[in-house]
Amino acid sequence: MYCPFCRHSDSRVIDSRTSDDGLSIRRRRQCPECGGRFSTTETASLSVIKRSGVTEPFSREKVVLGVKKACQGRPVTDSDLAMLAQTVEETIRSTGASQIEANDIGLAILPPLRDLDEVAYLRFASVYQAFESLDDFETAIGQLREVHGRLPARPVE
Ligand SMILES: [Zn+2]
């Protein structure tokens, strides 16, 4: 890529390191012409196919925005949401797909959201899975109870 300072058409990599989450590589570069240093970040492209057929880059911010509404009034912090969005991205990237349907993002959100806050999970699932009646809620709550039955009881705080 061009040097951002002098537009020289070449640059030399002087350092590269993988980010903590392993999803991107940051490279320090130096321009052989003017000596200017700059950084680039390299990530595998991941695009989302929307219902309209339009594709757009995957965005953790959009995941957070999508979930935030369901978390209103719940004890869920911004860093909880950031962690959730990271888990969702890792889940999707681990499938090796470079393109996913918007719908699949919703599916990837459900398990970590269930672990985070069950009320928020029920709200999100009710919208995302288009619950139509109390029966749908009952089924979802029944599934939550089943999960509880398999897990050791949580310590009382
Ligand atoms: Zn330069």
mmCIF file of C-alpha atoms and ligand atoms in Angstrom:
data_model
loop_
_atom_site.group_PDB
_atom_site.id
_atom_site.type_symbol
_atom_site.label_atom_id
_atom_site.label_comp_id
_atom_site.label_asym_id
_atom_site.label_seq_id
_atom_site.Cartn_x
_atom_site.Cartn_y
_atom_site.Cartn_z
ATOM 1 C CA MET A 1 0.000 0.000 0.000
ATOM 2 C CA TYR A 2 1.012 3.623 -0.493
ATOM 3 C CA CYS A 3 2.917 5.494 2.187
ATOM 4 C CA PRO A 4 0.368 7.838 3.833
ATOM 5 C CA PHE A 5 3.010 10.574 4.099
ATOM 6 C CA CYS A 6 4.670 10.732 0.684
ATOM 7 C CA ARG A 7 2.522 8.332 -1.396
ATOM 8 C CA HIS A 8 5.561 6.178 -2.180
ATOM 9 C CA SER A 9 4.242 2.933 -3.633
ATOM 10 C CA ASP A 10 6.134 0.536 -1.365
ATOM 11 C CA SER A 11 6.663 -0.041 2.344
ATOM 12 C CA ARG A 12 8.633 -2.422 4.509
ATOM 13 C CA VAL A 13 7.169 -4.462 7.377
ATOM 14 C CA ILE A 14 9.262 -3.880 10.508
ATOM 15 C CA ASP A 15 7.083 -5.678 13.040
ATOM 16 C CA SER A 16 3.929 -7.764 13.024
ATOM 17 C CA ARG A 17 1.946 -9.117 15.880
ATOM 18 C CA THR A 18 -1.299 -10.995 16.317
ATOM 19 C CA SER A 19 -3.978 -9.299 18.390
ATOM 20 C CA ASP A 20 -4.958 -10.797 21.761
ATOM 21 C CA ASP A 21 -8.118 -12.316 20.345
ATOM 22 C CA GLY A 22 -6.165 -13.851 17.469
ATOM 23 C CA LEU A 23 -8.527 -12.347 14.906
ATOM 24 C CA SER A 24 -6.235 -9.765 13.380
ATOM 25 C CA ILE A 25 -2.595 -9.004 12.660
ATOM 26 C CA ARG A 26 -1.123 -5.563 13.211
ATOM 27 C CA ARG A 27 1.907 -4.630 11.148
ATOM 28 C CA ARG A 28 4.286 -1.735 11.713
ATOM 29 C CA ARG A 29 5.559 -0.481 8.396
ATOM 30 C CA GLN A 30 8.226 1.930 7.314
ATOM 31 C CA CYS A 31 8.476 3.827 4.074
ATOM 32 C CA PRO A 32 11.898 3.365 2.425
ATOM 33 C CA GLU A 33 11.494 6.728 0.706
ATOM 34 C CA CYS A 34 10.671 9.165 3.544
ATOM 35 C CA GLY A 35 11.262 6.938 6.576
ATOM 36 C CA GLY A 36 7.712 7.518 7.851
ATOM 37 C CA ARG A 37 6.230 4.790 10.025
ATOM 38 C CA PHE A 38 2.623 3.659 10.059
ATOM 39 C CA SER A 39 0.525 0.649 11.091
ATOM 40 C CA THR A 40 -1.869 -1.541 9.206
ATOM 41 C CA THR A 41 -4.349 -4.072 10.545
ATOM 42 C CA GLU A 42 -5.145 -7.196 8.640
ATOM 43 C CA THR A 43 -8.297 -9.233 9.282
ATOM 44 C CA ALA A 44 -9.910 -11.989 7.265
ATOM 45 C CA SER A 45 -12.905 -10.469 5.578
ATOM 46 C CA LEU A 46 -16.266 -11.536 6.936
ATOM 47 C CA SER A 47 -19.371 -10.245 5.288
ATOM 48 C CA VAL A 48 -22.996 -10.435 6.192
ATOM 49 C CA ILE A 49 -25.687 -11.093 3.612
ATOM 50 C CA LYS A 50 -28.751 -9.115 4.571
ATOM 51 C CA ARG A 51 -32.285 -10.207 3.787
ATOM 52 C CA SER A 52 -32.349 -7.683 0.944
ATOM 53 C CA GLY A 53 -29.379 -9.512 -0.611
ATOM 54 C CA VAL A 54 -26.999 -6.627 0.104
ATOM 55 C CA THR A 55 -23.729 -7.589 1.777
ATOM 56 C CA GLU A 56 -21.917 -5.526 4.371
ATOM 57 C CA PRO A 57 -18.873 -6.135 6.566
ATOM 58 C CA PHE A 58 -19.528 -7.952 9.842
ATOM 59 C CA SER A 59 -19.604 -5.479 12.714
ATOM 60 C CA ARG A 60 -19.383 -6.201 16.426
ATOM 61 C CA GLU A 61 -21.014 -2.822 17.075
ATOM 62 C CA LYS A 62 -24.110 -3.984 15.239
ATOM 63 C CA VAL A 63 -24.245 -7.139 17.337
ATOM 64 C CA VAL A 64 -24.062 -4.995 20.478
ATOM 65 C CA LEU A 65 -26.784 -2.676 19.164
ATOM 66 C CA GLY A 66 -28.974 -5.640 18.302
ATOM 67 C CA VAL A 67 -28.695 -7.115 21.784
ATOM 68 C CA LYS A 68 -28.688 -3.912 23.805
ATOM 69 C CA LYS A 69 -32.412 -3.347 23.531
ATOM 70 C CA ALA A 70 -33.141 -6.782 25.000
ATOM 71 C CA CYS A 71 -30.806 -5.956 27.909
ATOM 72 C CA GLN A 72 -32.584 -2.768 28.996
ATOM 73 C CA GLY A 73 -32.978 -2.666 32.770
ATOM 74 C CA ARG A 74 -30.927 -5.839 33.175
ATOM 75 C CA PRO A 75 -27.603 -6.051 35.053
ATOM 76 C CA VAL A 76 -25.603 -6.266 31.829
ATOM 77 C CA THR A 77 -22.624 -3.951 31.346
ATOM 78 C CA ASP A 78 -21.080 -2.551 28.181
ATOM 79 C CA SER A 79 -18.083 -4.810 28.677
ATOM 80 C CA ASP A 80 -20.421 -7.828 28.970
ATOM 81 C CA LEU A 81 -21.866 -6.827 25.609
ATOM 82 C CA ALA A 82 -18.398 -6.336 24.104
ATOM 83 C CA MET A 83 -17.435 -9.827 25.302
ATOM 84 C CA LEU A 84 -20.626 -11.253 23.843
ATOM 85 C CA ALA A 85 -19.962 -9.623 20.477
ATOM 86 C CA GLN A 86 -16.436 -11.029 20.501
ATOM 87 C CA THR A 87 -17.772 -14.530 21.279
ATOM 88 C CA VAL A 88 -20.266 -14.194 18.434
ATOM 89 C CA GLU A 89 -17.515 -13.152 16.003
ATOM 90 C CA GLU A 90 -15.240 -16.002 17.133
ATOM 91 C CA THR A 91 -18.089 -18.508 16.770
ATOM 92 C CA ILE A 92 -18.811 -17.348 13.238
ATOM 93 C CA ARG A 93 -15.155 -17.176 12.194
ATOM 94 C CA SER A 94 -14.504 -20.639 13.627
ATOM 95 C CA THR A 95 -16.903 -22.046 11.020
ATOM 96 C CA GLY A 96 -14.438 -20.878 8.362
ATOM 97 C CA ALA A 97 -17.160 -19.056 6.450
ATOM 98 C CA SER A 98 -16.315 -15.723 4.862
ATOM 99 C CA GLN A 99 -19.963 -14.865 4.244
ATOM 100 C CA ILE A 100 -22.878 -15.441 6.554
ATOM 101 C CA GLU A 101 -26.565 -14.705 6.522
ATOM 102 C CA ALA A 102 -27.824 -12.055 8.921
ATOM 103 C CA ASN A 103 -30.068 -14.757 10.352
ATOM 104 C CA ASP A 104 -27.067 -16.853 11.397
ATOM 105 C CA ILE A 105 -25.769 -13.982 13.498
ATOM 106 C CA GLY A 106 -28.971 -14.137 15.531
ATOM 107 C CA LEU A 107 -28.419 -17.875 16.017
ATOM 108 C CA ALA A 108 -24.833 -17.267 17.154
ATOM 109 C CA ILE A 109 -26.024 -14.618 19.628
ATOM 110 C CA LEU A 110 -28.505 -16.882 21.449
ATOM 111 C CA PRO A 111 -26.140 -19.220 23.396
ATOM 112 C CA PRO A 112 -23.809 -16.547 24.860
ATOM 113 C CA LEU A 113 -26.797 -14.303 25.628
ATOM 114 C CA ARG A 114 -28.464 -17.167 27.490
ATOM 115 C CA ASP A 115 -25.342 -17.510 29.629
ATOM 116 C CA LEU A 116 -25.235 -13.762 30.218
ATOM 117 C CA ASP A 117 -28.824 -12.986 31.204
ATOM 118 C CA GLU A 118 -31.839 -15.241 30.833
ATOM 119 C CA VAL A 119 -34.429 -12.474 30.792
ATOM 120 C CA ALA A 120 -32.547 -10.652 28.022
ATOM 121 C CA TYR A 121 -32.240 -13.996 26.229
ATOM 122 C CA LEU A 122 -36.009 -14.562 26.361
ATOM 123 C CA ARG A 123 -36.661 -11.036 25.092
ATOM 124 C CA PHE A 124 -34.175 -11.407 22.242
ATOM 125 C CA ALA A 125 -35.399 -14.884 21.335
ATOM 126 C CA SER A 126 -39.020 -13.745 21.386
ATOM 127 C CA VAL A 127 -38.288 -11.107 18.760
ATOM 128 C CA TYR A 128 -35.700 -13.015 16.769
ATOM 129 C CA GLN A 129 -37.604 -16.283 16.690
ATOM 130 C CA ALA A 130 -40.930 -14.445 16.370
ATOM 131 C CA PHE A 131 -42.665 -15.928 19.397
ATOM 132 C CA GLU A 132 -46.379 -15.778 18.751
ATOM 133 C CA SER A 133 -47.944 -17.010 21.945
ATOM 134 C CA LEU A 134 -47.383 -17.781 25.594
ATOM 135 C CA ASP A 135 -46.723 -21.367 24.539
ATOM 136 C CA ASP A 136 -43.576 -20.225 22.743
ATOM 137 C CA PHE A 137 -42.367 -18.556 25.943
ATOM 138 C CA GLU A 138 -43.250 -21.653 27.935
ATOM 139 C CA THR A 139 -41.242 -23.843 25.594
ATOM 140 C CA ALA A 140 -38.231 -21.513 25.803
ATOM 141 C CA ILE A 141 -38.467 -21.313 29.596
ATOM 142 C CA GLY A 142 -38.791 -25.095 29.747
ATOM 143 C CA GLN A 143 -35.532 -25.350 27.759
ATOM 144 C CA LEU A 144 -33.845 -22.953 30.203
ATOM 145 C CA ARG A 145 -35.020 -25.061 33.145
ATOM 146 C CA GLU A 146 -33.670 -28.159 31.442
ATOM 147 C CA VAL A 147 -30.260 -26.486 31.101
ATOM 148 C CA HIS A 148 -30.401 -25.610 34.806
ATOM 149 C CA GLY A 149 -31.224 -29.225 35.646
ATOM 150 C CA ARG A 150 -28.021 -30.381 33.969
ATOM 151 C CA LEU A 151 -25.829 -27.764 35.625
ATOM 152 C CA PRO A 152 -24.738 -27.741 39.255
ATOM 153 C CA ALA A 153 -26.702 -25.167 41.263
ATOM 154 C CA ARG A 154 -25.172 -21.710 41.198
ATOM 155 C CA PRO A 155 -23.659 -20.546 44.459
ATOM 156 C CA VAL A 156 -25.905 -18.064 46.294
ATOM 157 C CA GLU A 157 -24.454 -14.567 46.121
HETATM 158 ZN ZN ZN B 1 6.952 7.853 2.556
#
